[in-house]
Tab-separated table of C-alpha atoms in Angstrom:
chain	number	residue	atom	x	y	z
A	17	MET	CA	7.051	-9.941	-14.727
A	18	THR	CA	7.137	-13.590	-15.969
A	19	ARG	CA	9.174	-16.532	-14.694
A	20	SER	CA	9.197	-20.266	-14.933
A	21	ARG	CA	9.057	-22.025	-11.605
A	22	LYS	CA	7.199	-24.582	-9.582
A	23	ARG	CA	5.419	-23.818	-6.350
A	24	ARG	CA	3.091	-25.526	-4.031
A	25	LEU	CA	-0.557	-24.603	-4.822
A	26	LEU	CA	-3.687	-25.979	-3.330
A	27	ARG	CA	-5.933	-28.229	-5.544
A	28	ARG	CA	-8.417	-26.102	-7.593
A	29	THR	CA	-10.953	-26.504	-10.376
A	30	VAL	CA	-9.090	-25.882	-13.736
A	31	VAL	CA	-10.970	-23.557	-16.016
A	32	SER	CA	-10.404	-22.613	-19.651
A	33	ALA	CA	-11.719	-19.055	-19.238
A	34	PRO	CA	-9.294	-16.251	-20.264
A	35	ILE	CA	-7.370	-14.223	-17.574
A	36	ALA	CA	-9.711	-11.630	-16.074
A	37	ALA	CA	-8.057	-9.082	-13.827
A	38	VAL	CA	-10.873	-6.624	-13.420
A	39	LEU	CA	-10.182	-3.311	-11.542
A	40	PHE	CA	-13.124	-1.569	-9.970
A	41	ALA	CA	-12.837	2.017	-8.601
A	42	THR	CA	-14.325	2.632	-5.166
A	43	THR	CA	-17.486	4.649	-5.274
A	44	GLY	CA	-17.087	6.377	-2.019
A	45	LEU	CA	-20.780	5.675	-1.210
A	46	PRO	CA	-21.646	4.771	2.570
A	47	ALA	CA	-21.171	1.199	3.319
A	48	ALA	CA	-24.412	-0.884	3.197
A	49	PRO	CA	-25.544	-2.900	6.357
A	50	ASP	CA	-23.733	-6.000	7.168
A	51	THR	CA	-25.784	-8.711	5.350
A	52	THR	CA	-25.055	-12.129	4.193
A	53	ILE	CA	-24.694	-12.703	0.487
A	54	GLU	CA	-26.769	-15.725	-0.502
A	55	THR	CA	-25.137	-16.382	-3.933
A	56	SER	CA	-22.433	-19.100	-4.205
A	57	ALA	CA	-18.866	-18.271	-4.735
A	58	ASP	CA	-17.356	-19.237	-8.120
A	59	PRO	CA	-14.792	-21.940	-7.313
A	60	SER	CA	-12.802	-20.943	-10.431
A	61	THR	CA	-12.405	-17.291	-9.428
A	62	VAL	CA	-10.604	-15.463	-6.505
A	63	ARG	CA	-12.032	-12.122	-5.623
A	64	VAL	CA	-9.380	-9.722	-4.127
A	65	LEU	CA	-10.237	-6.551	-2.138
A	66	THR	CA	-7.262	-4.328	-1.880
A	67	GLY	CA	-6.345	-0.803	-0.871
A	68	ALA	CA	-4.795	1.343	-3.709
A	69	ALA	CA	-1.399	1.514	-2.050
A	70	ALA	CA	-0.283	-1.825	-3.571
A	71	LEU	CA	-1.076	-0.858	-7.099
A	72	THR	CA	1.664	1.752	-7.849
A	73	GLY	CA	3.093	1.230	-11.244
A	74	GLY	CA	1.120	-1.935	-11.759
A	75	MET	CA	3.258	-4.003	-9.444
A	76	PHE	CA	0.473	-6.005	-7.765
A	77	GLN	CA	-1.542	-6.397	-11.015
A	78	GLY	CA	1.571	-8.109	-12.526
A	79	LEU	CA	1.731	-10.513	-9.664
A	80	ILE	CA	-1.920	-11.257	-10.083
A	81	ALA	CA	-1.318	-11.985	-13.798
A	82	ASP	CA	1.385	-14.416	-12.876
A	83	PHE	CA	-0.809	-16.132	-10.360
A	84	GLU	CA	-3.636	-16.624	-12.941
A	85	ALA	CA	-1.214	-17.986	-15.501
A	86	GLU	CA	0.288	-20.564	-13.074
A	87	SER	CA	-2.752	-21.492	-11.171
A	88	GLY	CA	-5.579	-21.480	-13.665
A	89	TYR	CA	-7.660	-19.291	-11.382
A	90	ASP	CA	-9.292	-16.083	-12.628
A	91	VAL	CA	-8.838	-13.120	-10.411
A	92	THR	CA	-11.155	-10.086	-9.897
A	93	LEU	CA	-9.209	-7.103	-8.293
A	94	THR	CA	-11.370	-4.557	-6.560
A	95	VAL	CA	-9.967	-1.332	-5.026
A	96	ALA	CA	-11.815	-0.360	-2.025
A	97	GLY	CA	-11.634	2.635	0.333
A	98	GLN	CA	-12.286	2.887	4.098
A	99	ASP	CA	-15.336	0.568	3.758
A	100	ILE	CA	-13.070	-2.391	2.648
A	101	MET	CA	-13.603	-4.608	5.556
A	102	ASP	CA	-17.263	-3.881	5.614
A	103	ARG	CA	-17.331	-5.229	1.956
A	104	ALA	CA	-15.445	-8.279	3.194
A	105	ARG	CA	-18.012	-8.871	5.828
A	106	ARG	CA	-20.608	-8.838	3.048
A	107	SER	CA	-18.619	-11.581	1.237
A	108	GLU	CA	-17.670	-9.329	-1.585
A	109	GLY	CA	-14.176	-10.667	-1.613
A	110	ASP	CA	-12.420	-13.895	-0.763
A	111	ILE	CA	-9.118	-12.361	0.289
A	112	VAL	CA	-8.227	-8.874	1.444
A	113	LEU	CA	-4.893	-6.996	1.143
A	114	ILE	CA	-4.682	-4.052	3.489
A	115	HIS	CA	-2.418	-2.217	5.874
A	116	LEU	CA	-1.665	-4.385	8.852
A	117	GLY	CA	-2.366	-1.691	11.350
A	118	PHE	CA	-5.883	-0.821	10.012
A	119	THR	CA	-8.214	-1.143	12.999
A	120	PRO	CA	-11.123	-2.554	11.113
A	121	LEU	CA	-8.789	-5.374	10.033
A	122	ASN	CA	-8.079	-6.162	13.667
A	123	ASP	CA	-11.790	-6.204	14.279
A	124	PHE	CA	-12.530	-8.339	11.404
A	125	VAL	CA	-10.027	-11.115	12.529
A	126	THR	CA	-10.844	-10.942	16.279
A	127	ASP	CA	-14.468	-11.321	15.290
A	128	GLY	CA	-13.649	-14.523	13.642
A	129	ARG	CA	-14.521	-13.180	10.106
A	130	GLY	CA	-10.938	-13.456	8.709
A	131	MET	CA	-8.028	-15.740	9.098
A	132	TYR	CA	-4.816	-14.608	10.820
A	133	PRO	CA	-3.110	-11.959	8.623
A	134	ALA	CA	-0.048	-13.059	6.456
A	135	THR	CA	2.335	-10.167	5.849
A	136	VAL	CA	3.094	-9.567	2.113
A	137	LEU	CA	4.896	-6.290	1.432
A	138	SER	CA	5.549	-2.833	2.618
A	139	ASN	CA	4.835	0.406	0.762
A	140	SER	CA	6.448	3.621	1.264
A	141	VAL	CA	5.923	7.130	2.712
A	142	ALA	CA	8.262	9.690	1.185
A	143	LEU	CA	9.953	12.905	2.260
A	144	LEU	CA	8.807	15.642	-0.276
A	145	ILE	CA	11.283	18.289	-0.938
A	146	PRO	CA	10.953	21.756	-2.556
A	147	PRO	CA	12.862	23.290	-5.399
A	148	GLY	CA	16.451	24.252	-4.317
A	149	ASP	CA	16.380	21.843	-1.408
A	150	PRO	CA	17.429	24.431	1.247
A	151	ALA	CA	18.248	21.826	3.945
A	152	ARG	CA	20.443	19.914	1.401
A	153	VAL	CA	18.795	16.466	2.123
A	154	ARG	CA	18.273	15.181	-1.351
A	155	LYS	CA	21.390	12.985	-1.298
A	156	LEU	CA	20.723	11.707	2.266
A	157	ASP	CA	19.537	8.203	2.973
A	158	ASP	CA	18.573	8.764	6.617
A	159	PRO	CA	15.242	10.442	7.346
A	160	PHE	CA	16.374	11.222	10.826
A	161	GLU	CA	19.283	12.983	9.540
A	162	ALA	CA	17.284	14.783	6.955
A	163	PHE	CA	14.746	16.056	9.561
A	164	GLU	CA	17.660	17.295	11.774
A	165	ALA	CA	18.965	19.280	8.706
A	166	ILE	CA	15.590	20.845	8.042
A	167	ALA	CA	15.315	21.850	11.760
A	168	GLU	CA	18.896	23.148	11.886
A	169	THR	CA	18.306	25.338	8.730
A	170	GLU	CA	14.778	26.242	9.823
A	171	SER	CA	13.589	25.324	6.427
A	172	PRO	CA	9.790	25.335	6.167
A	173	PHE	CA	8.174	22.060	7.032
A	174	ILE	CA	4.407	21.529	6.685
A	175	VAL	CA	2.802	18.881	9.008
A	176	ASN	CA	0.642	16.279	7.143
A	177	ASN	CA	-1.939	15.289	9.635
A	178	LEU	CA	-2.754	11.985	8.257
A	179	GLY	CA	-2.309	9.313	10.882
A	180	GLU	CA	0.724	7.491	9.527
A	181	THR	CA	2.523	10.679	8.379
A	182	LEU	CA	1.809	12.518	11.628
A	183	TYR	CA	3.262	9.516	13.510
A	184	ILE	CA	6.448	9.592	11.445
A	185	THR	CA	6.781	13.375	11.811
A	186	ASN	CA	6.395	13.120	15.558
A	187	THR	CA	9.013	10.320	15.668
A	188	LEU	CA	11.467	12.413	13.616
A	189	TYR	CA	10.790	15.573	15.723
A	190	ASN	CA	11.456	13.647	18.940
A	191	ALA	CA	14.566	12.046	17.607
A	192	ALA	CA	15.867	15.525	16.601
A	193	GLY	CA	15.663	16.573	20.195
A	194	ARG	CA	12.293	18.414	20.022
A	195	PRO	CA	13.805	21.507	18.412
A	196	ASP	CA	12.077	24.899	18.828
A	197	PRO	CA	9.293	24.991	16.025
A	198	GLY	CA	9.616	28.637	15.586
A	199	ASP	CA	8.250	29.727	12.267
A	200	TRP	CA	9.566	26.788	10.221
A	201	PHE	CA	7.454	23.966	11.636
A	202	ILE	CA	3.967	24.645	10.224
A	203	ASP	CA	0.780	22.912	11.156
A	204	LEU	CA	-2.104	24.242	8.973
A	205	GLY	CA	-4.359	21.461	10.278
A	206	GLN	CA	-4.400	19.814	6.777
A	207	SER	CA	-4.182	16.308	5.756
A	208	GLY	CA	-3.452	14.531	2.506
A	209	PRO	CA	-3.628	16.532	-0.772
A	210	PRO	CA	-4.382	19.955	0.820
A	211	ALA	CA	-1.164	19.650	2.943
A	212	VAL	CA	1.010	18.642	0.079
A	213	ILE	CA	-0.423	21.320	-2.209
A	214	ALA	CA	0.304	23.886	0.537
A	215	ALA	CA	3.921	22.569	0.817
A	216	SER	CA	4.293	22.934	-2.994
A	217	GLN	CA	2.946	26.496	-2.954
A	218	ARG	CA	5.075	27.561	0.050
A	219	GLY	CA	8.334	25.761	-1.048
A	220	ALA	CA	8.183	23.661	2.036
A	221	TYR	CA	9.098	20.088	2.988
A	222	THR	CA	6.388	17.542	3.987
A	223	LEU	CA	5.658	13.708	4.182
A	224	TRP	CA	3.058	11.786	2.299
A	225	GLY	CA	2.632	8.244	0.914
A	226	LEU	CA	4.676	7.761	-2.248
A	227	HIS	CA	1.566	6.155	-4.127
A	228	PRO	CA	-0.812	9.102	-3.641
A	229	PHE	CA	1.869	11.590	-4.140
A	230	LEU	CA	2.808	10.042	-7.564
A	231	ASN	CA	-0.860	10.032	-8.573
A	232	LEU	CA	-1.456	13.628	-7.550
A	233	ARG	CA	1.785	14.735	-9.339
A	234	VAL	CA	0.366	13.285	-12.621
A	235	GLU	CA	-2.866	15.158	-12.189
A	236	ARG	CA	-1.403	18.627	-11.331
A	237	ASP	CA	1.903	20.454	-11.242
A	238	LEU	CA	3.626	20.073	-7.901
A	239	ASN	CA	6.900	21.736	-7.031
A	240	LEU	CA	7.993	18.915	-4.921
A	241	GLU	CA	10.278	15.774	-5.368
A	242	ALA	CA	10.013	12.470	-3.518
A	243	VAL	CA	13.107	11.263	-1.703
A	244	ILE	CA	14.143	9.073	1.226
A	245	TYR	CA	11.380	6.463	0.993
A	246	ASN	CA	13.418	3.306	1.734
A	247	ASP	CA	14.007	3.566	5.492
A	248	SER	CA	12.274	1.202	7.696
A	249	ILE	CA	10.367	4.253	9.553
A	250	MET	CA	8.997	5.104	6.059
A	251	GLN	CA	7.538	1.692	5.316
A	252	ARG	CA	4.094	0.350	6.158
A	253	ILE	CA	3.217	-3.352	6.169
A	254	MET	CA	0.325	-4.687	4.052
A	255	ALA	CA	-1.024	-8.155	4.709
A	256	THR	CA	-3.763	-10.531	3.613
A	257	THR	CA	-6.517	-12.053	5.360
A	258	VAL	CA	-8.644	-14.877	4.058
A	259	VAL	CA	-12.389	-14.317	4.611
A	260	ARG	CA	-14.094	-16.843	6.759
A	261	ARG	CA	-17.754	-17.280	5.708
A	262	PRO	CA	-20.151	-20.251	5.669
A	263	PRO	CA	-19.159	-22.900	2.974
A	264	GLY	CA	-20.025	-21.695	-0.594
A	265	GLN	CA	-20.129	-18.040	0.004
A	266	VAL	CA	-16.342	-17.443	-0.481
A	267	ASN	CA	-13.627	-19.335	-2.462
A	268	GLU	CA	-11.428	-20.118	0.609
A	269	GLU	CA	-9.326	-22.611	-1.260
A	270	GLY	CA	-8.445	-20.185	-4.040
A	271	ALA	CA	-7.800	-17.417	-1.463
A	272	LEU	CA	-5.412	-19.627	0.414
A	273	ALA	CA	-3.648	-20.507	-2.927
A	274	LEU	CA	-3.290	-16.863	-3.786
A	275	GLN	CA	-1.957	-15.960	-0.156
A	276	ASP	CA	0.536	-18.933	-0.508
A	277	PHE	CA	1.687	-17.430	-3.938
A	278	LEU	CA	2.170	-13.957	-2.539
A	279	THR	CA	4.266	-15.053	0.382
A	280	ASP	CA	6.417	-17.531	-1.621
A	281	PRO	CA	10.094	-16.580	-1.748
A	282	ALA	CA	10.129	-16.261	-5.623
A	283	THR	CA	7.161	-13.797	-5.429
A	284	GLN	CA	8.848	-11.881	-2.574
A	285	ALA	CA	11.954	-11.541	-4.805
A	286	GLU	CA	9.768	-10.130	-7.595
A	287	ILE	CA	8.341	-7.542	-5.213
A	288	ARG	CA	11.976	-6.461	-4.266
A	289	ARG	CA	13.102	-6.195	-7.970
A	290	PHE	CA	10.182	-4.006	-9.021
A	291	ARG	CA	11.180	-0.421	-10.121
A	292	LEU	CA	9.259	2.558	-11.294
A	293	GLY	CA	12.131	4.299	-13.033
A	294	SER	CA	11.313	2.815	-16.460
A	295	LEU	CA	7.847	4.135	-16.498
A	296	GLU	CA	7.269	7.320	-18.380
A	297	ASP	CA	5.483	9.260	-15.650
A	298	HIS	CA	8.010	8.559	-12.902
A	299	PRO	CA	11.639	8.373	-14.324
A	300	ASP	CA	13.134	9.887	-11.253
A	301	ILE	CA	11.894	7.048	-8.938
A	302	ASP	CA	14.866	4.719	-9.429
A	303	GLU	CA	14.836	2.763	-6.153
A	304	PRO	CA	12.637	0.061	-4.672
A	305	ILE	CA	9.191	1.332	-3.661
A	306	PHE	CA	7.865	-2.016	-2.382
A	307	TRP	CA	9.723	-4.199	0.269
A	308	PRO	CA	9.134	-7.943	0.854
A	309	ALA	CA	7.478	-8.612	4.175
A	310	GLY	CA	6.930	-12.458	3.941
A	311	ASN	CA	9.730	-13.017	6.398
A	312	GLN	CA	7.559	-11.612	9.101
A	313	ASN	CA	5.339	-14.754	8.908
A	314	ASP	CA	5.805	-18.016	10.845
A	315	ASN	CA	8.020	-19.566	8.114
């Protein structure tokens, strides 16, 4: 994912250190109290906190490598969980990439801890279909039409009670005219992997984020296939916020340079061109899985 082009970048300290894109897995431990980090930020390094959803197939890591090569900054890339904004409050990152609707992000910005978010990209939720595809939706492009077909054929559909997937399910259900749930519309009270595993075991349809589904599919056998992940109802916008802290505690200049890079039209085009189909683990995913969202900013 290399290219030769000029872009506007903020002034920064040029360093000769090698590229360092360091990926840390979240520990899942409880968040520590909100305390101030006294150590000074390294002006040659940009620390990125991100949710895992942007990392599918190495897309975001590739953009980071491009930024390092063009800007002279080093970047540390840390994957965080639900405590991501708590970590930002502790100045563990200079910039955060997270879903725009994440409530702690709203609190972080309204509390004055982060700059107004800049939208970067959308990742995807997918309709997962069982072997045989009894509702015949594989070749459809419209999730609303697909859900209507599932309802009309009374093919089993298992509700995934994660917030975003439940919201999409309810939208599709209402658009279909609130059909009689009968025995086909199944709510086991499960969320995430348990709901998807249940759908695989029962030969049912369900919804889930494309990123976690692909990861789970590598870890275990799933009798499900991801389809219809490129409609707007299936997309979730991710945005960056630059952390505001007292001078010296974060590299604000570097963070703004990275945000400028990510929202640049040339980078947005790279996001649109990315495909998973050439990767060994996902040869069946041959359509875009990330969508540019920089046009949502005040350009």
